[in-house]
Coordinates of C-alpha atoms (C1' of nucleotides) in Angstrom, one line a residue:
Chain T
M1 CA 18.5 124.2 -132.5
D2 CA 18.5 121.3 -130.0
L3 CA 16.1 121.4 -127.1
K4 CA 18.0 121.1 -123.8
I5 CA 16.3 120.0 -120.6
T6 CA 17.6 119.9 -117.0
N7 CA 16.9 116.3 -116.2
T8 CA 16.2 115.6 -112.5
L9 CA 17.4 112.0 -113.0
T10 CA 20.9 113.2 -113.8
R11 CA 20.8 116.8 -112.4
E12 CA 22.3 117.9 -115.7
K13 CA 21.2 119.8 -118.7
E14 CA 20.8 117.3 -121.5
V15 CA 19.9 117.4 -125.2
F16 CA 16.4 116.2 -125.7
R17 CA 16.2 113.0 -127.8
P18 CA 12.7 111.6 -128.0
I19 CA 12.4 107.8 -127.9
D20 CA 10.3 108.0 -131.0
P21 CA 10.8 111.3 -132.9
S22 CA 7.6 110.8 -134.7
H23 CA 5.7 110.7 -131.5
V24 CA 6.8 112.9 -128.5
R25 CA 5.1 111.9 -125.2
L26 CA 4.8 114.2 -122.2
Y27 CA 3.1 113.4 -118.9
V28 CA 2.5 116.0 -116.1
C29 CA 0.9 115.4 -112.8
G30 CA -2.3 117.3 -112.6
P31 CA -4.5 118.6 -109.8
T32 CA -6.3 116.7 -107.0
V33 CA -9.7 118.2 -107.4
Y34 CA -11.1 119.2 -104.0
D35 CA -10.6 123.0 -104.0
F36 CA -9.9 126.0 -106.2
A37 CA -6.5 126.0 -107.8
H38 CA -4.0 128.4 -106.2
V39 CA -1.2 130.2 -107.9
G40 CA 1.2 127.4 -106.9
N41 CA -1.0 124.9 -108.8
A42 CA -1.0 127.2 -111.8
R43 CA 2.8 127.4 -112.2
P44 CA 3.3 123.8 -113.5
V45 CA 0.3 124.1 -115.7
V46 CA 1.6 127.3 -117.3
V47 CA 5.2 126.1 -117.5
F48 CA 4.4 122.8 -119.1
D49 CA 1.9 124.5 -121.4
V50 CA 4.9 126.4 -122.7
L51 CA 6.8 123.1 -123.0
A52 CA 4.0 121.5 -125.0
R53 CA 3.8 124.5 -127.3
L54 CA 7.5 124.4 -127.8
L55 CA 7.5 120.7 -128.5
R56 CA 4.7 121.1 -131.1
R57 CA 6.8 123.8 -132.8
L58 CA 9.9 121.6 -132.8
Y59 CA 8.0 118.4 -133.8
P60 CA 5.3 119.7 -136.1
A61 CA 2.6 117.7 -137.8
P62 CA 2.2 115.9 -140.0
E63 CA 5.6 114.2 -139.7
H64 CA 5.5 114.3 -136.0
R65 CA 3.0 114.1 -133.2
V66 CA 3.1 115.4 -129.6
T67 CA 0.9 113.8 -127.0
Y68 CA 0.5 115.8 -123.8
V69 CA -1.2 114.0 -120.9
R70 CA -2.2 115.7 -117.7
N71 CA -4.3 113.7 -115.2
I72 CA -7.0 114.7 -112.8
T73 CA -6.8 113.0 -109.4
D74 CA -10.4 112.4 -108.4
V75 CA -9.9 109.8 -105.7
D76 CA -8.1 110.9 -102.6
D77 CA -8.6 111.2 -98.9
K78 CA -8.6 115.0 -99.1
I79 CA -11.5 114.8 -101.5
N80 CA -13.3 112.4 -99.2
A81 CA -12.8 114.7 -96.2
R82 CA -13.9 117.8 -98.1
A83 CA -17.0 116.3 -99.6
R84 CA -18.1 115.2 -96.2
A85 CA -17.3 118.7 -94.7
N86 CA -19.3 120.3 -97.6
G87 CA -22.2 117.9 -97.2
E88 CA -22.0 117.0 -100.9
T89 CA -21.2 113.9 -102.8
I90 CA -17.7 113.1 -104.0
A91 CA -18.9 113.2 -107.6
E92 CA -20.4 116.6 -107.1
L93 CA -17.2 118.0 -105.5
T94 CA -14.8 116.6 -108.1
A95 CA -17.0 117.5 -111.1
R96 CA -17.4 121.1 -109.9
T97 CA -13.7 121.5 -108.9
A98 CA -12.5 120.1 -112.2
A99 CA -14.7 122.5 -114.1
Q100 CA -13.4 125.4 -112.1
F101 CA -9.9 124.2 -112.7
H102 CA -10.5 124.2 -116.4
E103 CA -12.0 127.7 -116.4
D104 CA -9.1 129.1 -114.4
M105 CA -6.4 127.5 -116.4
R106 CA -8.0 128.7 -119.7
A107 CA -8.1 132.1 -118.2
L108 CA -4.3 131.8 -117.8
G109 CA -4.0 131.0 -121.5
A110 CA -3.1 127.3 -120.9
E111 CA -4.2 125.1 -123.7
D112 CA -6.0 121.8 -122.8
P113 CA -3.7 118.8 -122.8
D114 CA -4.4 116.2 -125.4
V115 CA -5.6 113.7 -122.9
E116 CA -6.9 114.4 -119.4
P117 CA -7.4 111.1 -117.8
R118 CA -9.1 110.7 -114.5
A119 CA -7.9 108.3 -111.9
T120 CA -11.3 106.8 -111.3
H121 CA -11.5 105.8 -114.9
H122 CA -8.3 103.8 -114.7
I123 CA -9.0 101.5 -111.8
A124 CA -8.7 98.4 -114.0
E125 CA -5.3 99.5 -115.2
M126 CA -4.2 100.1 -111.7
I127 CA -5.3 96.6 -110.6
A128 CA -3.6 95.1 -113.6
L129 CA -0.4 96.9 -112.7
I130 CA -0.6 95.8 -109.1
E131 CA -1.2 92.2 -110.1
R132 CA 1.9 92.3 -112.3
L133 CA 3.9 93.7 -109.4
I134 CA 2.8 90.9 -107.1
A135 CA 3.5 88.3 -109.7
K136 CA 7.0 89.6 -110.1
G137 CA 7.7 89.7 -106.4
H138 CA 7.7 93.5 -106.1
A139 CA 4.5 93.7 -104.1
Y140 CA 2.6 91.8 -101.5
A141 CA -0.9 91.7 -100.0
A142 CA -1.1 92.1 -96.2
D143 CA -4.1 92.9 -94.0
G144 CA -6.3 94.1 -96.9
H145 CA -3.6 96.3 -98.2
V146 CA -1.2 95.7 -101.1
L147 CA 2.2 97.2 -100.6
F148 CA 5.2 97.8 -102.9
S149 CA 8.2 96.1 -101.6
V150 CA 11.0 98.7 -101.7
P151 CA 13.8 96.2 -100.9
S152 CA 12.8 94.3 -104.1
M153 CA 14.1 97.2 -106.2
P154 CA 17.8 97.8 -105.6
E155 CA 17.8 101.1 -107.6
Y156 CA 15.0 102.6 -105.6
G157 CA 15.7 106.2 -104.6
G158 CA 17.7 107.1 -107.7
L159 CA 15.6 110.1 -108.6
S160 CA 15.6 111.8 -105.2
R161 CA 19.1 110.5 -104.5
R162 CA 18.4 109.1 -101.1
D163 CA 19.1 105.8 -99.6
R164 CA 16.8 103.6 -97.6
D165 CA 18.4 104.2 -94.2
E166 CA 18.0 108.0 -94.6
M167 CA 14.4 107.6 -95.6
I168 CA 13.6 105.4 -92.6
A169 CA 15.6 107.7 -90.3
G170 CA 13.7 110.7 -91.5
A171 CA 10.2 109.1 -91.7
R172 CA 7.7 111.3 -89.8
V173 CA 5.0 108.7 -89.8
E174 CA 4.7 105.7 -87.7
V175 CA 5.3 102.5 -89.6
A176 CA 2.1 100.5 -90.1
P177 CA 2.3 97.0 -88.7
Y178 CA 1.5 95.3 -91.9
K179 CA 4.6 96.7 -93.7
K180 CA 7.4 94.2 -94.2
D181 CA 9.8 97.0 -94.5
P182 CA 9.3 100.6 -93.2
A183 CA 9.9 102.1 -96.6
D184 CA 7.2 100.0 -98.3
F185 CA 4.3 102.1 -99.6
V186 CA 0.7 101.4 -100.3
L187 CA -0.6 100.4 -103.7
W188 CA -4.1 99.5 -102.7
K189 CA -5.9 99.9 -99.4
P190 CA -9.3 98.8 -98.1
S191 CA -12.2 101.1 -98.1
D192 CA -15.0 101.6 -95.6
P193 CA -18.5 101.2 -97.0
E194 CA -19.1 105.0 -97.0
L195 CA -15.9 105.7 -98.9
P196 CA -15.3 105.2 -102.6
G197 CA -14.2 101.7 -103.4
W198 CA -13.8 99.2 -106.2
D199 CA -13.8 95.4 -106.2
S200 CA -10.4 93.9 -106.5
P201 CA -8.6 90.6 -105.9
W202 CA -7.8 92.0 -102.5
G203 CA -11.3 93.0 -101.6
R204 CA -13.2 96.2 -101.9
G205 CA -10.7 99.0 -101.8
R206 CA -9.2 102.1 -103.3
P207 CA -5.8 102.9 -104.8
G208 CA -2.8 104.4 -103.1
W209 CA -1.6 107.8 -104.3
H210 CA 1.1 106.8 -106.7
I211 CA -0.3 104.0 -108.7
E212 CA -2.7 106.1 -110.6
C213 CA 0.1 108.0 -112.5
S214 CA 1.8 104.7 -113.4
A215 CA -1.5 103.4 -114.7
M216 CA -2.5 106.5 -116.7
S217 CA 0.8 107.2 -118.2
W218 CA 1.0 103.5 -119.2
K219 CA -2.5 103.5 -120.8
H220 CA -2.0 106.8 -122.7
L221 CA 1.7 107.0 -123.4
G222 CA 3.1 103.5 -123.1
E223 CA 5.5 101.6 -120.7
T224 CA 8.2 104.3 -121.3
F225 CA 7.8 107.8 -122.6
D226 CA 9.8 111.0 -123.0
I227 CA 9.1 113.6 -120.3
H228 CA 7.5 113.5 -117.0
G229 CA 6.9 116.8 -115.2
G230 CA 5.5 118.2 -112.0
G231 CA 6.3 120.3 -108.9
L232 CA 9.6 119.9 -107.1
D233 CA 7.8 118.5 -104.0
L234 CA 6.7 115.5 -106.0
I235 CA 10.2 114.2 -106.5
F236 CA 9.9 112.3 -103.3
P237 CA 7.9 110.3 -102.7
H238 CA 5.5 110.5 -105.5
H239 CA 7.7 110.3 -108.6
E240 CA 10.2 108.0 -106.9
N241 CA 7.3 105.6 -106.3
E242 CA 5.9 106.0 -109.7
I243 CA 9.3 105.0 -111.1
A244 CA 9.4 102.0 -108.8
Q245 CA 6.0 100.8 -109.8
S246 CA 6.3 101.3 -113.6
R247 CA 9.9 100.0 -113.9
C248 CA 9.3 97.0 -111.8
A249 CA 6.0 96.2 -113.5
F250 CA 7.4 96.5 -117.0
G251 CA 11.0 95.5 -116.3
S252 CA 12.1 98.7 -118.0
H253 CA 15.2 100.7 -117.5
V254 CA 13.4 104.0 -117.2
M255 CA 9.9 105.1 -116.8
A256 CA 10.4 108.5 -118.5
T257 CA 13.7 109.5 -120.1
Y258 CA 13.6 113.1 -118.8
W259 CA 12.1 114.4 -115.5
M260 CA 11.4 118.0 -115.1
H261 CA 10.4 119.8 -111.9
N262 CA 9.2 123.3 -111.3
G263 CA 10.1 125.4 -108.3
F264 CA 7.7 126.6 -105.6
V265 CA 5.7 129.8 -105.5
T266 CA 6.0 132.1 -102.6
V267 CA 3.5 134.9 -101.9
E268 CA 4.9 138.3 -101.0
G269 CA 8.2 136.6 -100.0
E270 CA 6.6 134.0 -97.7
K271 CA 5.8 130.4 -98.2
M272 CA 2.2 130.1 -99.3
S273 CA 0.2 128.3 -96.7
K274 CA -3.3 128.3 -95.3
S275 CA -2.0 129.0 -91.7
L276 CA -0.3 132.2 -92.9
G277 CA -3.5 133.2 -94.6
N278 CA -1.7 134.1 -97.8
F279 CA -3.3 131.5 -100.0
Y280 CA -4.0 133.1 -103.4
T281 CA -6.4 131.2 -105.5
V282 CA -6.2 131.8 -109.2
R283 CA -9.9 132.7 -109.2
D284 CA -9.4 135.5 -106.6
V285 CA -6.4 137.0 -108.5
L286 CA -8.4 136.9 -111.7
Q287 CA -10.9 139.2 -110.1
E288 CA -8.4 142.0 -110.1
W289 CA -5.8 141.1 -112.8
P290 CA -5.9 139.9 -116.4
G291 CA -5.1 136.2 -116.7
E292 CA -2.4 137.1 -119.1
A293 CA -0.6 139.2 -116.5
I294 CA -0.7 136.3 -114.1
R295 CA 0.7 134.1 -116.8
L296 CA 3.5 136.5 -117.5
L297 CA 4.4 136.7 -113.9
L298 CA 4.5 132.9 -113.6
L299 CA 6.9 132.8 -116.6
S300 CA 9.0 135.7 -115.4
A301 CA 11.4 133.5 -113.4
H302 CA 13.1 130.3 -114.7
Y303 CA 10.8 127.4 -114.0
R304 CA 13.2 125.7 -111.6
A305 CA 13.8 128.8 -109.5
P306 CA 11.5 129.9 -106.8
L307 CA 8.9 132.5 -107.9
D308 CA 7.6 135.2 -105.7
F309 CA 4.0 136.0 -106.5
S310 CA 3.3 139.6 -105.4
K311 CA 1.1 142.6 -106.1
A312 CA 4.2 144.4 -107.3
G313 CA 5.0 141.5 -109.6
L314 CA 1.5 141.6 -111.0
R315 CA 1.7 145.4 -111.5
E316 CA 5.0 144.9 -113.4
A317 CA 3.6 142.1 -115.5
K318 CA 0.6 144.2 -116.4
A319 CA 2.9 147.1 -117.3
Q320 CA 5.1 144.9 -119.5
L321 CA 2.0 143.6 -121.4
D322 CA 0.8 147.2 -121.8
R323 CA 4.2 148.0 -123.5
L324 CA 4.0 144.9 -125.7
Y325 CA 0.4 145.5 -126.8
Q326 CA 1.2 149.2 -127.3
A327 CA 3.9 148.1 -129.8
L328 CA 1.4 145.9 -131.6
E329 CA -1.3 148.6 -131.6
S330 CA 1.1 151.0 -133.2
A331 CA 1.6 148.4 -135.9
Q332 CA -2.0 147.4 -136.1
N333 CA -2.3 148.1 -139.8
V334 CA 0.9 146.2 -140.6
S335 CA 0.3 142.8 -142.2
T336 CA 2.3 139.9 -140.9
V337 CA 2.5 138.4 -144.4
R338 CA 5.2 139.6 -146.7
P339 CA 3.6 142.1 -149.0
D340 CA 5.2 140.7 -152.2
L341 CA 4.2 137.1 -151.4
A342 CA 0.8 138.2 -150.5
L343 CA 0.4 139.7 -153.9
K344 CA 1.9 136.8 -155.8
N345 CA 0.3 133.9 -154.1
Q346 CA -3.2 132.9 -153.2
G347 CA -4.8 130.6 -150.7
D348 CA -2.9 127.7 -149.3
A349 CA 0.1 128.2 -151.6
M350 CA 0.9 131.5 -149.9
V351 CA 0.9 130.0 -146.5
N352 CA 3.3 127.3 -147.5
I353 CA 5.7 129.6 -149.2
D354 CA 5.6 132.2 -146.5
R355 CA 6.0 129.9 -143.6
P356 CA 7.5 132.0 -140.8
Q357 CA 10.8 130.9 -139.4
E358 CA 10.9 132.6 -136.0
T359 CA 13.8 131.4 -134.0
Y360 CA 14.7 134.2 -131.7
I361 CA 12.2 133.2 -129.0
T362 CA 12.4 129.5 -129.8
D363 CA 16.1 129.5 -129.2
A364 CA 15.7 131.0 -125.8
L365 CA 13.1 128.4 -124.8
C366 CA 15.2 125.6 -126.2
D367 CA 17.7 126.4 -123.5
D368 CA 15.9 124.6 -120.7
L369 CA 12.8 126.7 -121.2
N370 CA 14.4 130.0 -120.4
T371 CA 11.2 132.0 -120.3
P372 CA 12.7 135.1 -118.7
L373 CA 15.2 135.4 -121.6
A374 CA 12.4 134.7 -124.1
I375 CA 10.3 137.5 -122.5
S376 CA 13.3 139.9 -122.6
R377 CA 13.5 139.1 -126.3
L378 CA 9.8 139.9 -126.7
H379 CA 10.7 143.4 -125.4
E380 CA 13.6 143.7 -127.8
L381 CA 11.4 142.8 -130.6
A382 CA 8.8 145.4 -129.4
T383 CA 11.5 148.1 -129.4
R384 CA 12.6 147.2 -132.8
L385 CA 9.0 147.2 -134.0
N386 CA 8.5 150.6 -132.5
K387 CA 11.5 152.0 -134.3
A388 CA 11.2 150.3 -137.6
P389 CA 10.0 152.2 -140.7
D390 CA 6.6 151.1 -141.8
D391 CA 7.8 149.0 -144.7
Q392 CA 10.0 146.9 -142.4
K393 CA 7.5 146.4 -139.6
F394 CA 5.9 143.3 -141.0
G395 CA 8.7 140.9 -140.3
M396 CA 9.2 142.1 -136.7
K397 CA 5.5 142.1 -135.9
R398 CA 5.3 138.6 -137.2
T399 CA 8.3 137.4 -135.2
L400 CA 6.9 139.1 -132.1
L401 CA 3.5 137.4 -132.5
Q402 CA 5.0 134.0 -133.4
G403 CA 7.4 134.1 -130.5
A404 CA 4.7 135.3 -128.1
E405 CA 2.4 132.5 -129.2
L406 CA 5.0 130.0 -128.0
L407 CA 4.8 131.6 -124.6
G408 CA 1.0 131.8 -124.8
L409 CA 1.2 135.6 -124.6
L410 CA -0.2 138.5 -126.8
Q411 CA -3.0 136.3 -127.9
N412 CA -5.5 139.1 -127.6
T413 CA -5.8 142.0 -130.0
P414 CA -4.5 145.3 -128.7
D415 CA -8.1 146.6 -128.9
E416 CA -9.3 143.8 -126.6
W417 CA -6.4 144.4 -124.2
F418 CA -6.8 148.1 -123.9
R419 CA -10.5 148.6 -124.5
G420 CA -12.1 145.3 -123.8
G421 CA -14.7 145.1 -121.1
V422 CA -16.0 148.6 -121.7
S423 CA -19.6 148.6 -122.7
D424 CA -20.8 149.7 -126.1
I425 CA -22.8 152.5 -124.5
S426 CA -19.7 153.8 -122.7
Q427 CA -17.7 153.6 -125.9
I428 CA -20.2 155.7 -127.7
E429 CA -20.1 158.2 -124.8
I430 CA -16.3 158.2 -124.8
E431 CA -16.2 158.8 -128.5
R432 CA -18.7 161.7 -128.1
L433 CA -16.4 163.3 -125.4
I434 CA -13.3 162.8 -127.6
A435 CA -15.1 164.6 -130.4
A436 CA -16.2 167.4 -128.0
R437 CA -12.6 167.7 -126.8
A438 CA -11.3 167.8 -130.4
D439 CA -13.5 170.8 -131.0
A440 CA -12.3 172.5 -127.9
R441 CA -8.7 171.9 -128.9
K442 CA -9.4 173.2 -132.3
A443 CA -10.8 176.3 -130.7
R444 CA -7.7 176.4 -128.5
D445 CA -9.9 176.1 -125.4
F446 CA -7.3 173.9 -123.6
A447 CA -9.0 174.4 -120.3
E448 CA -12.1 172.7 -121.6
A449 CA -10.1 170.0 -123.4
D450 CA -8.2 169.2 -120.2
R451 CA -11.4 169.2 -118.2
I452 CA -12.9 166.5 -120.5
R453 CA -9.7 164.5 -120.3
D454 CA -9.7 164.7 -116.5
T455 CA -13.3 163.7 -116.4
L456 CA -12.7 160.6 -118.4
K457 CA -9.6 159.8 -116.4
A458 CA -11.6 159.9 -113.2
Q459 CA -13.8 157.2 -114.9
G460 CA -10.8 155.1 -115.7
I461 CA -10.4 156.1 -119.3
E462 CA -7.1 157.5 -120.5
L463 CA -6.7 159.6 -123.7
E464 CA -3.7 159.7 -125.9
D465 CA -3.3 162.3 -128.7
G466 CA -1.4 161.0 -131.6
P467 CA -0.8 162.0 -135.2
Q468 CA -3.8 160.0 -136.3
G469 CA -6.1 161.6 -133.7
T470 CA -7.0 160.7 -130.2
T471 CA -7.3 157.2 -128.9
W472 CA -8.4 155.9 -125.5
K473 CA -7.8 152.9 -123.3
R474 CA -8.8 151.6 -119.9
A475 CA -6.5 153.0 -117.2
G476 CA -4.2 150.8 -115.1
Chain A
rG1 C1' 21.0 114.7 -89.2
rG2 C1' 20.5 113.4 -94.9
rC3 C1' 19.6 115.2 -99.9
rC4 C1' 19.0 119.6 -103.0
rC5 C1' 18.8 124.8 -104.5
rC6 C1' 19.9 129.9 -104.2
rG7 C1' 22.6 134.8 -102.9
rU8 C1' 23.4 139.9 -109.6
rG9 C1' 22.5 147.3 -110.0
rG10 C1' 16.3 150.8 -106.2
rC11 C1' 13.0 146.4 -107.6
rA12 C1' 12.1 141.9 -110.8
rG13 C1' 15.3 138.8 -113.4
rA14 C1' 18.7 136.5 -117.5
rG15 C1' 23.7 135.5 -118.7
rU16 C1' 28.9 135.1 -119.4
rG17 C1' 36.2 133.3 -118.0
rG18 C1' 38.0 139.3 -120.7
rU19 C1' 32.8 142.9 -124.8
rU20 C1' 25.1 146.5 -123.7
rA21 C1' 20.9 141.5 -120.8
rU22 C1' 15.8 142.8 -120.6
rG23 C1' 11.7 145.1 -118.1
rC24 C1' 9.8 148.3 -114.1
rA25 C1' 11.1 152.5 -111.2
rG26 C1' 14.5 157.2 -111.4
rA27 C1' 17.2 161.4 -114.1
rG28 C1' 17.9 164.4 -118.7
rG29 C1' 16.4 165.3 -123.8
rA30 C1' 13.1 165.0 -128.4
rC31 C1' 8.0 165.1 -129.7
rU32 C1' 3.2 167.5 -127.6
rG33 C1' -1.0 173.4 -126.3
rC34 C1' -0.1 170.3 -121.8
rA35 C1' -0.1 165.3 -121.1
rA36 C1' 0.2 160.1 -122.6
rA37 C1' 2.6 156.8 -125.8
rU38 C1' 7.1 156.5 -128.5
rC39 C1' 12.3 157.5 -129.4
rC40 C1' 17.4 159.1 -127.7
rU41 C1' 20.8 159.5 -123.5
rU42 C1' 21.8 158.0 -118.5
rG43 C1' 22.8 154.4 -113.9
rU44 C1' 28.8 150.8 -114.5
rA45 C1' 25.6 145.3 -110.3
rC46 C1' 27.2 140.3 -109.5
rA47 C1' 27.2 138.0 -100.5
rU48 C1' 32.1 137.3 -98.3
rC49 C1' 37.2 135.1 -97.9
rG50 C1' 40.8 132.4 -100.2
rG51 C1' 42.6 129.5 -104.7
rU52 C1' 43.2 128.5 -110.1
rU53 C1' 44.2 132.0 -114.3
rC54 C1' 47.4 136.9 -118.1
rG55 C1' 42.4 138.0 -116.4
rA56 C1' 36.6 135.6 -112.5
rU57 C1' 30.5 138.0 -111.2
rU58 C1' 31.3 133.5 -114.3
rC59 C1' 35.7 127.6 -112.4
rC60 C1' 37.3 125.3 -107.3
rG61 C1' 37.2 125.4 -101.8
rG62 C1' 35.9 127.7 -97.1
rU63 C1' 32.6 131.2 -94.5
rC64 C1' 28.1 133.9 -93.8
rG65 C1' 23.0 134.3 -95.2
rG66 C1' 18.3 132.5 -97.4
rG67 C1' 15.1 128.5 -99.1
rG68 C1' 13.0 123.6 -100.3
rC69 C1' 12.3 118.2 -99.6
rC70 C1' 12.9 113.9 -96.1
rU71 C1' 5.5 109.1 -97.0
rC72 C1' 0.1 111.6 -99.8
rC73 C1' 1.7 119.7 -100.2
rA74 C1' 2.3 122.0 -107.4

RNA sequence: GGCCCCGUGGCAGAGUGGUUAUGCAGAGGACUGCAAAUCCUUGUACAUCGGUUCGAUUCCGGUCGGGGCCUCCA
């Protein structure tokens, strides 16, 4: 099935055709590292993680290659300000924040991108780009700055669909005197001695915001590539300006063929903002909720739609995962390899012959990354798995796991999900109490049996009596 | 002012020109010592007003309501 993507360039859902099918190239704007990632930062990471997983499924090795680049912005005025406020060096701040970002995103089940370039490691490429732009008449140096000349690019504004007059009329910032045109934007600016700076043909300075992504995508993906992603808010000015820089520098018709933008996250129905005090960092939420529940919640709305991040939503996500893991636990002894093939084949040959062909979830995701539909199909598969006779469970379990992998879900074992984090000592004690309760039940001393069950429940352990005996799990 | 998005059952949230979304919550039943989990049954939604159509929640237009962006916020 074809992958379809809503392309911000055209505002239409289009069939994805890579420039080079043997090498699919994806670039996503990553974090500016000056503080903990909040749940709004996490949404594009999780969304484009699913896209990368899907692309790898659709364009598998060894015939194909997928390169996913997500940058780290480690030169920025917010970083400078924060480092000063914290009384630490910029290097300390960015190194620590980047490490925290990695920990948090991994906790959300996001795989690392193939390349994670840092802006400060690409100053030479930025300078080279700026020199090209000047040489081609698309940029000019003025008063220590280098500015992109917006009037030099007639198509400027195509992505955000706004014309120059509107932009100027709506501008909230006073126009700097060195700009030839009010719409021009900074490619390079001078740095004070105490601020980060690099030598350049225009003196010691630092880059403007947009040039880094043009430089890093060029270095790691080429002059043009397939998909560029990021948050809705980046459409203007960031992505508009990236397009201007890259296209004018390379004389290309497009920078990326497809542009994808995720919607915003609200918190308990309100826009997340520091002034409202409803700023959820991923780290804080992880204190109370499994990363997988956060991930499921972030995928529970279509990526372009707004997403409300709420306690109720987290509870529901957790409940949904309980249900899915429950289905897997009930099939824990079921192999995901066809029994007949497992018997007939050994080693690598078996893997090749028994290559799974899950399409149920893949098809949902191919429709412009319809993760809510994909999740609903996970539930359908879980229901079918629950109902299936034992000898038919293997295929459904496999389909469920393979589909879930595409979403980055159900990557734990049911045992870890339900019983992880309980110490070995406690587990021994729990087993002892279960045995004591079994004796009581056998003696039909149900008062004692219920007392034991209530005692454990008060300690956050729930018991379930099944045909195979009693099992336990962490409560809620 | 300009550009863009959205309004679905108690909640979350897909989708479709005429046929069950899915999950959570709720109700009834099976199973169970009782529970839990699971299974079965159950709820007949699509802001509003017009238009197109044999037929619209789905297409078109108006209205009302909500939201985002408009120079460094994912």
